[in-house]
PDB file of C-alpha atoms in Angstrom:
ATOM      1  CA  UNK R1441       9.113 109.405 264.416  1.00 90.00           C
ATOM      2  CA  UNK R1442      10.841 111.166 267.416  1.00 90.00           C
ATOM      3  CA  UNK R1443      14.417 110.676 265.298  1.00 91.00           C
ATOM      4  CA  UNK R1444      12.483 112.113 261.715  1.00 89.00           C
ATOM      5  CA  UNK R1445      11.445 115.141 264.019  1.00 88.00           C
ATOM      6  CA  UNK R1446      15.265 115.593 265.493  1.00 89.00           C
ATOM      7  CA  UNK R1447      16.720 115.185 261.360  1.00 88.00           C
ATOM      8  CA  UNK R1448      13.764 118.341 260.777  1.00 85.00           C
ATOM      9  CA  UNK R1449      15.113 120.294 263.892  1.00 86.00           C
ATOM     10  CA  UNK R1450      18.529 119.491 263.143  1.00 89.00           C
ATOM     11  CA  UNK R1451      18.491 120.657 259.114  1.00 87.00           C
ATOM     12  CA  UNK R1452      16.663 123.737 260.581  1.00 82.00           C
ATOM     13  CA  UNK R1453      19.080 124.923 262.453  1.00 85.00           C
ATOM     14  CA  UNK R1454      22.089 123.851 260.053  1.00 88.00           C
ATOM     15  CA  UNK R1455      20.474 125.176 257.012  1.00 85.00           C
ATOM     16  CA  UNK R1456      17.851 127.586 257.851  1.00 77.00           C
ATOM     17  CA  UNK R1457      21.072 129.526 259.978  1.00 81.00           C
ATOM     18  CA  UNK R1458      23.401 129.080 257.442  1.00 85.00           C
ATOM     19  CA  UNK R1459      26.174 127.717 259.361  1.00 90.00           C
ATOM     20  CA  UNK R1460      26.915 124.914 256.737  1.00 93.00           C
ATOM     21  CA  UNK R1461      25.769 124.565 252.976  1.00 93.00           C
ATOM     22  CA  UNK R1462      23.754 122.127 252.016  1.00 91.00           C
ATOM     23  CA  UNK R1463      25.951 119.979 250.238  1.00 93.00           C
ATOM     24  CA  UNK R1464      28.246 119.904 253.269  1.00 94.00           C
ATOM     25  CA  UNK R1465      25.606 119.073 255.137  1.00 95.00           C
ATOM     26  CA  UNK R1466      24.278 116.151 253.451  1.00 94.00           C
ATOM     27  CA  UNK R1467      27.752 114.654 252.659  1.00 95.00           C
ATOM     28  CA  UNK R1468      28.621 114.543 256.754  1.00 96.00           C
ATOM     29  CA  UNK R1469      25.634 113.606 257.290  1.00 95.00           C
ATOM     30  CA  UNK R1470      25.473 110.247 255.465  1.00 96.00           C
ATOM     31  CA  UNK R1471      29.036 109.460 255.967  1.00 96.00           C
ATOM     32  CA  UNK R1472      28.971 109.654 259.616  1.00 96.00           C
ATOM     33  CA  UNK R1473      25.453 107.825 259.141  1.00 95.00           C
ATOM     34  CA  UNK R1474      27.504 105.390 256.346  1.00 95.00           C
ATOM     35  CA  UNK R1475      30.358 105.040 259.693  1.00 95.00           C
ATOM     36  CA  UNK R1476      28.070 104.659 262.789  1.00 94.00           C
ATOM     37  CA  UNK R1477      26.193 101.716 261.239  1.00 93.00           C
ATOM     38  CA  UNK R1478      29.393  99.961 259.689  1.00 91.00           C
ATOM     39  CA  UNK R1479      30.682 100.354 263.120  1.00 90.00           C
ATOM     40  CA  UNK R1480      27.335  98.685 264.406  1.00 90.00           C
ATOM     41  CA  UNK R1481      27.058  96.047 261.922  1.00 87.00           C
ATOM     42  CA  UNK R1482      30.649  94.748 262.775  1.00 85.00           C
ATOM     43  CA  UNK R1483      29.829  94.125 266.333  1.00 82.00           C
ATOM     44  CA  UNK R1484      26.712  92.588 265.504  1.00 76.00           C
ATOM     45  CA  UNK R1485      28.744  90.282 262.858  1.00 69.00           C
ATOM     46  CA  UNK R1486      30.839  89.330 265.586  1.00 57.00           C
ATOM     47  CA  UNK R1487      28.272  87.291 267.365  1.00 53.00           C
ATOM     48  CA  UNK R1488      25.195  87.080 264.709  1.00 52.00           C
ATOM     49  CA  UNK R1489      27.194  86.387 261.504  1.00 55.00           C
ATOM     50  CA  UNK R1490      25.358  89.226 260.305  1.00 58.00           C
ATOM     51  CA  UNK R1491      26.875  91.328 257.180  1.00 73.00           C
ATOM     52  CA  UNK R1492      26.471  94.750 255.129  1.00 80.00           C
ATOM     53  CA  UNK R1493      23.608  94.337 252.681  1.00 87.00           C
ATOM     54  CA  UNK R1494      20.970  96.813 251.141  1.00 86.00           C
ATOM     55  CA  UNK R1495      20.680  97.551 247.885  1.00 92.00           C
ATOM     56  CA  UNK R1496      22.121 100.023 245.169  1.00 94.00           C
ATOM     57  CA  UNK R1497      18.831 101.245 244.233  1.00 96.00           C
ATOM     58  CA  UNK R1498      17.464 101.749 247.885  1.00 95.00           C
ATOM     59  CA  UNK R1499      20.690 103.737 248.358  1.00 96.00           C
ATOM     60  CA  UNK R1500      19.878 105.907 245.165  1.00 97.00           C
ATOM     61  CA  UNK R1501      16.441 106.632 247.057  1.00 97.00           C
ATOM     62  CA  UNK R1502      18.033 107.331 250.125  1.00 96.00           C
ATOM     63  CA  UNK R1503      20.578 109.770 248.375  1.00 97.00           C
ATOM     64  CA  UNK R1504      18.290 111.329 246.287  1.00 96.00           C
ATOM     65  CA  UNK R1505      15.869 112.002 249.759  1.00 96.00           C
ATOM     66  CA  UNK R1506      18.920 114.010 251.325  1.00 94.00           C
ATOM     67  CA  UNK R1507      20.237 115.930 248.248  1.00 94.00           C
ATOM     68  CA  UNK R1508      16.952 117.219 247.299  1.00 94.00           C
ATOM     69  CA  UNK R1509      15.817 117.337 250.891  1.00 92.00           C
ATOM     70  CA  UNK R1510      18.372 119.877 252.057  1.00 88.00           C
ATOM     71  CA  UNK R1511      18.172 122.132 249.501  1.00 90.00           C
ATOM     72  CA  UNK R1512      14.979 122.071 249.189  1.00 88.00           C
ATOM     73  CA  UNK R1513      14.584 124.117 251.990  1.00 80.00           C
ATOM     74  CA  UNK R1514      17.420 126.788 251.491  1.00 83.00           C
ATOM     75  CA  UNK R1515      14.070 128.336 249.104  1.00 81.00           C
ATOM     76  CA  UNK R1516      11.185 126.951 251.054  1.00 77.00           C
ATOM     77  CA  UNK R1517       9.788 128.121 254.333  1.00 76.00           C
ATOM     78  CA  UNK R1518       9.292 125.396 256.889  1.00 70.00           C
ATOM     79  CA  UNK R1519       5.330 125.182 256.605  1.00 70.00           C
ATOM     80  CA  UNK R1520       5.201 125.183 252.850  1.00 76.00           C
ATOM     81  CA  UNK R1521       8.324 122.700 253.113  1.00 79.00           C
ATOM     82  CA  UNK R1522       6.470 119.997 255.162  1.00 81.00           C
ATOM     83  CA  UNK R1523       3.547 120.520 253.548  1.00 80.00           C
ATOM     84  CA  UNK R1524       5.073 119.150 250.222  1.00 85.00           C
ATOM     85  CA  UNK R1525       7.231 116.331 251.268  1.00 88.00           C
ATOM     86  CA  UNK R1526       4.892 114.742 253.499  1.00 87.00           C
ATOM     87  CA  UNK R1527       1.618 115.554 250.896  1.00 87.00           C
ATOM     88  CA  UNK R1528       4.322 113.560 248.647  1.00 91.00           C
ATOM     89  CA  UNK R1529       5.496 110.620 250.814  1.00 92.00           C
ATOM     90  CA  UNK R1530       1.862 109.942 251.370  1.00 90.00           C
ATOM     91  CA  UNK R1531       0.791 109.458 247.521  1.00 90.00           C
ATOM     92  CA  UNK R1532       3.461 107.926 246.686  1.00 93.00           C
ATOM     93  CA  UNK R1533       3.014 105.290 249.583  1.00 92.00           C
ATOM     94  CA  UNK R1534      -0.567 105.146 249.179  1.00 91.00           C
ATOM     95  CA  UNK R1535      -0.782 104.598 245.559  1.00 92.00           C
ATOM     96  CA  UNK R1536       1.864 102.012 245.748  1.00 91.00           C
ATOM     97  CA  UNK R1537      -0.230  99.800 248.328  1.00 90.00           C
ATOM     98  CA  UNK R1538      -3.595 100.489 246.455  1.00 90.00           C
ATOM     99  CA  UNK R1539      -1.268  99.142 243.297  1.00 90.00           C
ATOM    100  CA  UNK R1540      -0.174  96.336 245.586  1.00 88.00           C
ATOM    101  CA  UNK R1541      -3.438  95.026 246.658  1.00 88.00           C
ATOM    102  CA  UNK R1542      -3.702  96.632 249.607  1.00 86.00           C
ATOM    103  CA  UNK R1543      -7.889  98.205 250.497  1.00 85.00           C
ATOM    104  CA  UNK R1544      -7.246 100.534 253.614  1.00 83.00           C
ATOM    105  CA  UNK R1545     -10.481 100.569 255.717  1.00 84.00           C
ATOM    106  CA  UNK R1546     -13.054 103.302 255.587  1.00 85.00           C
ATOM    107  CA  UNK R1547     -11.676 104.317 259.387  1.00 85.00           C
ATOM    108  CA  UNK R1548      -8.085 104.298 257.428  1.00 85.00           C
ATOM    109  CA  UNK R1549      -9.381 106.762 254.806  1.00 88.00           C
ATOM    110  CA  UNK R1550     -11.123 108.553 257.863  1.00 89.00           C
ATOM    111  CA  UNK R1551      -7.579 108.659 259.478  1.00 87.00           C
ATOM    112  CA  UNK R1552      -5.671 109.678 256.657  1.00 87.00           C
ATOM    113  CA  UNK R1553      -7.674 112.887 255.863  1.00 90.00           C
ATOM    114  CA  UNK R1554      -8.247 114.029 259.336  1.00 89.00           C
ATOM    115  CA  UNK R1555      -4.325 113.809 259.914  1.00 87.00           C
ATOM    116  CA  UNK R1556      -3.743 115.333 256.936  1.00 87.00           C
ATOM    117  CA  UNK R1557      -6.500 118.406 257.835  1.00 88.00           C
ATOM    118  CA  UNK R1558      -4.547 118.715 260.757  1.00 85.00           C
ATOM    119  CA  UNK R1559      -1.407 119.033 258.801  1.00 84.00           C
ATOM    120  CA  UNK R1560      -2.599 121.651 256.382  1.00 83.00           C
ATOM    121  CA  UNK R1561      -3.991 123.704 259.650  1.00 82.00           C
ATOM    122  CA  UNK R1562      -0.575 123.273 261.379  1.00 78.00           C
ATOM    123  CA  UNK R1563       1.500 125.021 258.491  1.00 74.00           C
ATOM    124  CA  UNK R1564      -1.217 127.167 256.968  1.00 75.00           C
ATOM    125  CA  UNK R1565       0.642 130.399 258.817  1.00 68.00           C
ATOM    126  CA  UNK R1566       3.647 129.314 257.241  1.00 64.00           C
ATOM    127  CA  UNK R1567       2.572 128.639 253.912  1.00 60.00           C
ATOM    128  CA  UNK R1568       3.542 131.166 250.935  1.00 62.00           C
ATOM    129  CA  UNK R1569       3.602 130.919 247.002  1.00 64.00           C
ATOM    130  CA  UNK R1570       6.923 128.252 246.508  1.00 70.00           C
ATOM    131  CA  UNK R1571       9.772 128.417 244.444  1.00 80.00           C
ATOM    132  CA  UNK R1572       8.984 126.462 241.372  1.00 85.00           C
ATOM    133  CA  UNK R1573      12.543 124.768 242.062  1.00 88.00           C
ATOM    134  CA  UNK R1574      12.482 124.220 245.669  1.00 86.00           C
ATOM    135  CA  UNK R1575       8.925 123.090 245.368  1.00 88.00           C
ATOM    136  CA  UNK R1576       9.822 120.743 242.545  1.00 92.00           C
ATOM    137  CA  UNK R1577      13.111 119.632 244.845  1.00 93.00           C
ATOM    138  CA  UNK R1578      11.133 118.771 248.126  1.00 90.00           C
ATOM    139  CA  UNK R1579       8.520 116.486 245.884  1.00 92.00           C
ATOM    140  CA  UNK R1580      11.694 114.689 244.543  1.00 95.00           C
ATOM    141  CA  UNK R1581      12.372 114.533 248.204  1.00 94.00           C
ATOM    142  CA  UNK R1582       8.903 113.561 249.167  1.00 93.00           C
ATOM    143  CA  UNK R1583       8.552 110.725 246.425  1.00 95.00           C
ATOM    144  CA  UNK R1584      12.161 109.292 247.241  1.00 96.00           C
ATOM    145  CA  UNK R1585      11.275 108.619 250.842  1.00 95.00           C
ATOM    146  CA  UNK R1586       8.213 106.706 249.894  1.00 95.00           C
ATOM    147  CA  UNK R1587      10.163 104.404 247.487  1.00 96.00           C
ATOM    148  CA  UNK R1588      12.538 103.932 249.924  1.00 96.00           C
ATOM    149  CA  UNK R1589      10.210 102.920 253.032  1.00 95.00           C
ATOM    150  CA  UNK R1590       8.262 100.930 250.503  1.00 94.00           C
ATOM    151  CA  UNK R1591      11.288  98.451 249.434  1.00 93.00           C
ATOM    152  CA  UNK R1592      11.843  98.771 253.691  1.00 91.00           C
ATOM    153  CA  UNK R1593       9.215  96.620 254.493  1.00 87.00           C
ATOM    154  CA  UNK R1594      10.828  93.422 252.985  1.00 83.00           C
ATOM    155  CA  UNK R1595      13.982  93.929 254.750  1.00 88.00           C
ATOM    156  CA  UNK R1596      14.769  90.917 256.631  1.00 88.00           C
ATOM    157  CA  UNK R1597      17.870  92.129 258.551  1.00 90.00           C
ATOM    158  CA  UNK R1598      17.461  96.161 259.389  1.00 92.00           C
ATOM    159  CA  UNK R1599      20.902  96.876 260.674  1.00 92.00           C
ATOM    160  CA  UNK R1600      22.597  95.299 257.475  1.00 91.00           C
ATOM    161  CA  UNK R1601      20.189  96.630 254.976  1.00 93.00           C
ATOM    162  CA  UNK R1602      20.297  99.794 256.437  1.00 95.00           C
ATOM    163  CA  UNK R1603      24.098  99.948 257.056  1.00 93.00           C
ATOM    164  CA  UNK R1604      24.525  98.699 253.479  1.00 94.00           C
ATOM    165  CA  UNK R1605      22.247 101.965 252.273  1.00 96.00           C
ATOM    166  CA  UNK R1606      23.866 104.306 253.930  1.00 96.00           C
ATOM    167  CA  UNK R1607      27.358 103.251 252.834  1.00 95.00           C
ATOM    168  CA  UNK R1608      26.504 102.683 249.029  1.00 96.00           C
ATOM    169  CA  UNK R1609      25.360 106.931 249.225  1.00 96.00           C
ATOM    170  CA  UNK R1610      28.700 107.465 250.505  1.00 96.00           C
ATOM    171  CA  UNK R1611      30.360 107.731 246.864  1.00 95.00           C
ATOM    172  CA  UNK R1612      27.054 109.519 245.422  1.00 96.00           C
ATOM    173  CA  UNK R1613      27.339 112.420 248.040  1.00 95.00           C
ATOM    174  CA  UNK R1614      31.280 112.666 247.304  1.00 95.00           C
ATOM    175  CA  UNK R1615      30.984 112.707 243.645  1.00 94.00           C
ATOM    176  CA  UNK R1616      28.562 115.782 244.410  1.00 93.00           C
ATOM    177  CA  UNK R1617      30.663 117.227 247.368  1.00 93.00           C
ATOM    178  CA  UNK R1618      33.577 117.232 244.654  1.00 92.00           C
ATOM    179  CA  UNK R1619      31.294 119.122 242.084  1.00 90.00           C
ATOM    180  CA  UNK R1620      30.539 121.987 244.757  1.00 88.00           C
ATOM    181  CA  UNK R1621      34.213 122.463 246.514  1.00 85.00           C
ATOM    182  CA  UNK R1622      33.445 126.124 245.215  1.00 82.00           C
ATOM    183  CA  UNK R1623      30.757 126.844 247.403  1.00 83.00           C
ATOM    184  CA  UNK R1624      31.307 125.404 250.184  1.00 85.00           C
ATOM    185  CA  UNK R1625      31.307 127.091 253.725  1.00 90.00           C
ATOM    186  CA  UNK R1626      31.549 125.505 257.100  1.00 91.00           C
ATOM    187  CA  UNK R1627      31.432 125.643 261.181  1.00 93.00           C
ATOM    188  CA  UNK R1628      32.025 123.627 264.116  1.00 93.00           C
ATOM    189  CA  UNK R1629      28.165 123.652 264.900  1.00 93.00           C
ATOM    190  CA  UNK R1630      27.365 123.044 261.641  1.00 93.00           C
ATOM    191  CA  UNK R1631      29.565 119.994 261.251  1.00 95.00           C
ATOM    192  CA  UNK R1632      28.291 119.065 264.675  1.00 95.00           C
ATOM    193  CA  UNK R1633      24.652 119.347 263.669  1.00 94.00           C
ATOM    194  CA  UNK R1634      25.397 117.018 260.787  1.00 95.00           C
ATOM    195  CA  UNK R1635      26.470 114.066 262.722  1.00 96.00           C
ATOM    196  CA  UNK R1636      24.228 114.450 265.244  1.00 94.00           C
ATOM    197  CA  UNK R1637      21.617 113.914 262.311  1.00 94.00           C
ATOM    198  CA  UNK R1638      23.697 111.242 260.526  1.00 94.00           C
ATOM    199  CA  UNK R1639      24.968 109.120 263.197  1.00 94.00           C
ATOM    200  CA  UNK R1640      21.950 109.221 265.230  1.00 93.00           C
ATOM    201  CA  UNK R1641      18.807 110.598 263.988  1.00 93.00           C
ATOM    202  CA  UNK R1642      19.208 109.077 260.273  1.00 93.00           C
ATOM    203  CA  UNK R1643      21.914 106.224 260.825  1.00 92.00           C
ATOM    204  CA  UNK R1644      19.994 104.503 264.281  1.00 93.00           C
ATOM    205  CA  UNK R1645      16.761 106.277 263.200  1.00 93.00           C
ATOM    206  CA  UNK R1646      16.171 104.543 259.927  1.00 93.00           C
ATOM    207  CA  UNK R1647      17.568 100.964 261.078  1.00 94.00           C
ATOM    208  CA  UNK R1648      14.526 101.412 263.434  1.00 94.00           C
ATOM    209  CA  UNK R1649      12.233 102.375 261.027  1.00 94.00           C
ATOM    210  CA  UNK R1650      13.136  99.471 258.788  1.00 94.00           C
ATOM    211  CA  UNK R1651      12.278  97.052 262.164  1.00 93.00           C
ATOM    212  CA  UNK R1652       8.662  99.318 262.322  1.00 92.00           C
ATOM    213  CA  UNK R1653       8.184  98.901 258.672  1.00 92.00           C
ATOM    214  CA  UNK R1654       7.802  94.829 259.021  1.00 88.00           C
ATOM    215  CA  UNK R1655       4.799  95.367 261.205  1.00 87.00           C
ATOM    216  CA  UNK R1656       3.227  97.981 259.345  1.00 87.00           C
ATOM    217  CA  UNK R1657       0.891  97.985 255.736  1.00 88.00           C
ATOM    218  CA  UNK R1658       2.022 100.414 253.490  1.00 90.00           C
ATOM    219  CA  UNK R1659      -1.144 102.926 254.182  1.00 88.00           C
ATOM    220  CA  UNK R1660      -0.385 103.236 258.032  1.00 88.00           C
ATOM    221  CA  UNK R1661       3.394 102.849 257.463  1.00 90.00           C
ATOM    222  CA  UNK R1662       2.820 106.178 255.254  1.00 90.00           C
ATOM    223  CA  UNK R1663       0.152 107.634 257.906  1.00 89.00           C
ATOM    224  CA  UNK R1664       1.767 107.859 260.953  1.00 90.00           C
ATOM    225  CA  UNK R1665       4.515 109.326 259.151  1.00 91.00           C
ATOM    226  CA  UNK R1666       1.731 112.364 259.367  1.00 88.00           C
ATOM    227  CA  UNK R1667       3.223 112.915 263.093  1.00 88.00           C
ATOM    228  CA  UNK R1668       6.493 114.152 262.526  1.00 88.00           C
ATOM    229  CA  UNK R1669       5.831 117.956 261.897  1.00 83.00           C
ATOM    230  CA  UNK R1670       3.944 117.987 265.157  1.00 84.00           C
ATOM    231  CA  UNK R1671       6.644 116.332 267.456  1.00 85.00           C
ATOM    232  CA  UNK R1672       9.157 118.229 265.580  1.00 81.00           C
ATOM    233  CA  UNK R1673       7.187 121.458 266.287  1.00 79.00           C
ATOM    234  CA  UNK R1674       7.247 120.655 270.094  1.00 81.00           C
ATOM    235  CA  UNK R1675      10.907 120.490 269.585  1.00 77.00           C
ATOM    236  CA  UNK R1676      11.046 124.088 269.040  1.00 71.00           C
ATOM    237  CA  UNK R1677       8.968 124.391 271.568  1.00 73.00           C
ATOM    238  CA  UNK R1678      11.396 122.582 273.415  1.00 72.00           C
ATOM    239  CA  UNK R1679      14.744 123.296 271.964  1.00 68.00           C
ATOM    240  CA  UNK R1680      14.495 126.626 270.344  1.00 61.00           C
ATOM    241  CA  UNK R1681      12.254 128.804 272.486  1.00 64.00           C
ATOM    242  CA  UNK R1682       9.559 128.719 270.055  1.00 63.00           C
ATOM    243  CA  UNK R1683       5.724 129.861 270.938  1.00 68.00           C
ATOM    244  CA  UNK R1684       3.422 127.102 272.321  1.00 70.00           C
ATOM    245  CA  UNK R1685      -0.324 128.334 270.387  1.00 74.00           C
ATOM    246  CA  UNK R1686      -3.746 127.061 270.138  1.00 78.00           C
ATOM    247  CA  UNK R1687      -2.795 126.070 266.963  1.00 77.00           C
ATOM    248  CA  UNK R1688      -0.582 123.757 267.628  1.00 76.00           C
ATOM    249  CA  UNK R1689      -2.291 121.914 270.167  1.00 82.00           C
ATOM    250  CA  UNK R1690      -5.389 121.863 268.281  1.00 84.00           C
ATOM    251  CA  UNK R1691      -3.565 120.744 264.873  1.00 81.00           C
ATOM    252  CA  UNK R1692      -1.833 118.116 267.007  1.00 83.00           C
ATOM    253  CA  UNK R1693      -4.949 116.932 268.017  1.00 87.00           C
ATOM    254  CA  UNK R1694      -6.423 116.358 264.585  1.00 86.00           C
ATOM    255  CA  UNK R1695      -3.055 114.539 263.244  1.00 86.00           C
ATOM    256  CA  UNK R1696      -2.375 112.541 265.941  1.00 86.00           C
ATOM    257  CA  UNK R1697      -6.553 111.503 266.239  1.00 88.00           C
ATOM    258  CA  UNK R1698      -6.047 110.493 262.887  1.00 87.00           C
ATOM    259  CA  UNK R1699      -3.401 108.104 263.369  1.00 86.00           C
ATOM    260  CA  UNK R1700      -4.829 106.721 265.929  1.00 87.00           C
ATOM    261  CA  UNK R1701      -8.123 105.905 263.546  1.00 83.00           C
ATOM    262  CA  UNK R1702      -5.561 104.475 260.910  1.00 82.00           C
ATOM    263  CA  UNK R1703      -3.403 102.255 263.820  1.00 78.00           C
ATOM    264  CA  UNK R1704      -5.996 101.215 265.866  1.00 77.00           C
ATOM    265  CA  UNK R1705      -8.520  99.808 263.147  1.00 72.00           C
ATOM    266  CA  UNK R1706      -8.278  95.937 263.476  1.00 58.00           C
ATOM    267  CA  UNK R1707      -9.557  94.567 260.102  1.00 53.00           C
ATOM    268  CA  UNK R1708      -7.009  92.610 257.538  1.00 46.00           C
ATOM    269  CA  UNK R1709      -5.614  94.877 255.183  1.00 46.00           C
TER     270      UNK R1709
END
């Protein structure tokens, strides 16, 4: 969760300061992310026998979640932003277990709603009538995140699956990149910004999140998800001078109470 709040922080101040554009962005992003692990998954072949894998389709997810993602939020404010792609990562996750056979626990349900009270309350300041596009852009963004944690938790071997993703987006984002030569504008901390995200946040992040995901049902996988605006608030807290308020501790409260309902309920899924 920590590296999902650093890829928010990160596209923030990328995007949000317009020292790259978005398709830019995205491409350096998941070619340095596409790099790092290839790099990664080498050395581990060396000694593991251990080799790219993934899947076309979970790179189509994971390429669609970036696209849509970052430009998304070149119409959206931040509040109204999270508000939609995590409102969308969690139905789509959570009607995908139900549809699996998966029957969350009434402390589960209790979980899910206080969290996502607490996530509402959080962003309510920043929330404002949407662009019908960028709206319709972070849902895609929302719902291609879920599908591609869902077809996570069967990965046997994270690195390679995840290494494998990341490099089959490499000739999606170029086909777009080439598209969009037009437009493009860029800067040393923009370029910057985008590997930090792709080589580190995304890249390392998501070959941990793939481990996570084995240990996880699909309800809490999609739950604790629910954490990420907080921590990433605290980052601007942190990183960007931004206000410490009542509302944020409060709202942290609520999410991260909520989660710990969801985690800490023992019963068989």
């Amino acid at each position: 969760m920590l590296a999902f709040a650093s890829n928010s922080l990160l596209n923030r101040l990328a995007l949000q300061q317009q020292t790259i554009d978005a398709v830019s962005y995205t491409t350096i992003r998941l070619v340095s992310g596409a790099v790092m692990l290839f790099l990664i998954a080498n050395l581990q072949k060396k000694s593991s026998g251990s080799i790219l894998r993934g899947s076309w389709l979970s790179a189509m997810f994971l390429f669609l979640y970036a696209i849509t993602y970052s430009f998304a939020y070149l119409s959206l404010k931040t509040g109204t932003g999270a508000l939609i792609l995590f409102g969308c990562v969690q139905v789509t996750m959570i009607v995908a277990a139900l549809r699996s056979g998966e029957r969350p626990q009434l402390l589960e349900w209790l979980g899910l709603f206080l969290a996502l009270g607490g996530l509402v309350y959080l962003v309510f300041p920043g929330l404002a009538a949407p662009s019908l596009l960028g709206s319709a852009l972070m849902a895609t963004a929302g719902i291609a995140w879920g599908f591609y944690s869902i077809r996570g938790r069967g990965s046997q071997n994270p690195l390679a699956d995840t290494a494998g993703n990341f490099v089959y987006t490499v000739p999606m984002i170029l086909v777009i990149k080439l598209l969009t030569l037009g437009n493009a504008h860029i800067s040393t901390n923009g370029v910057l910004l985008a590997i930090l995200s792709g080589a580190l946040s995304s890249g390392v992040g998501y070959v941990i999140w793939y481990a996570a995901l084995r240990g996880l049902t699909t309800t809490r996988a999609a739950i604790v998800q629910l954490s990420v605006p907080v921590i990433a608030a605290w980052g601007g807290v942190v990183f960007v001078s931004e206000d410490v308020s009542a509302r944020l501790l409060f709202a942290g409260m609520l999410i991260l109470g909520g989660i710990a309902l969801t985690v800490l309920s023992r019963g068989k899924p």
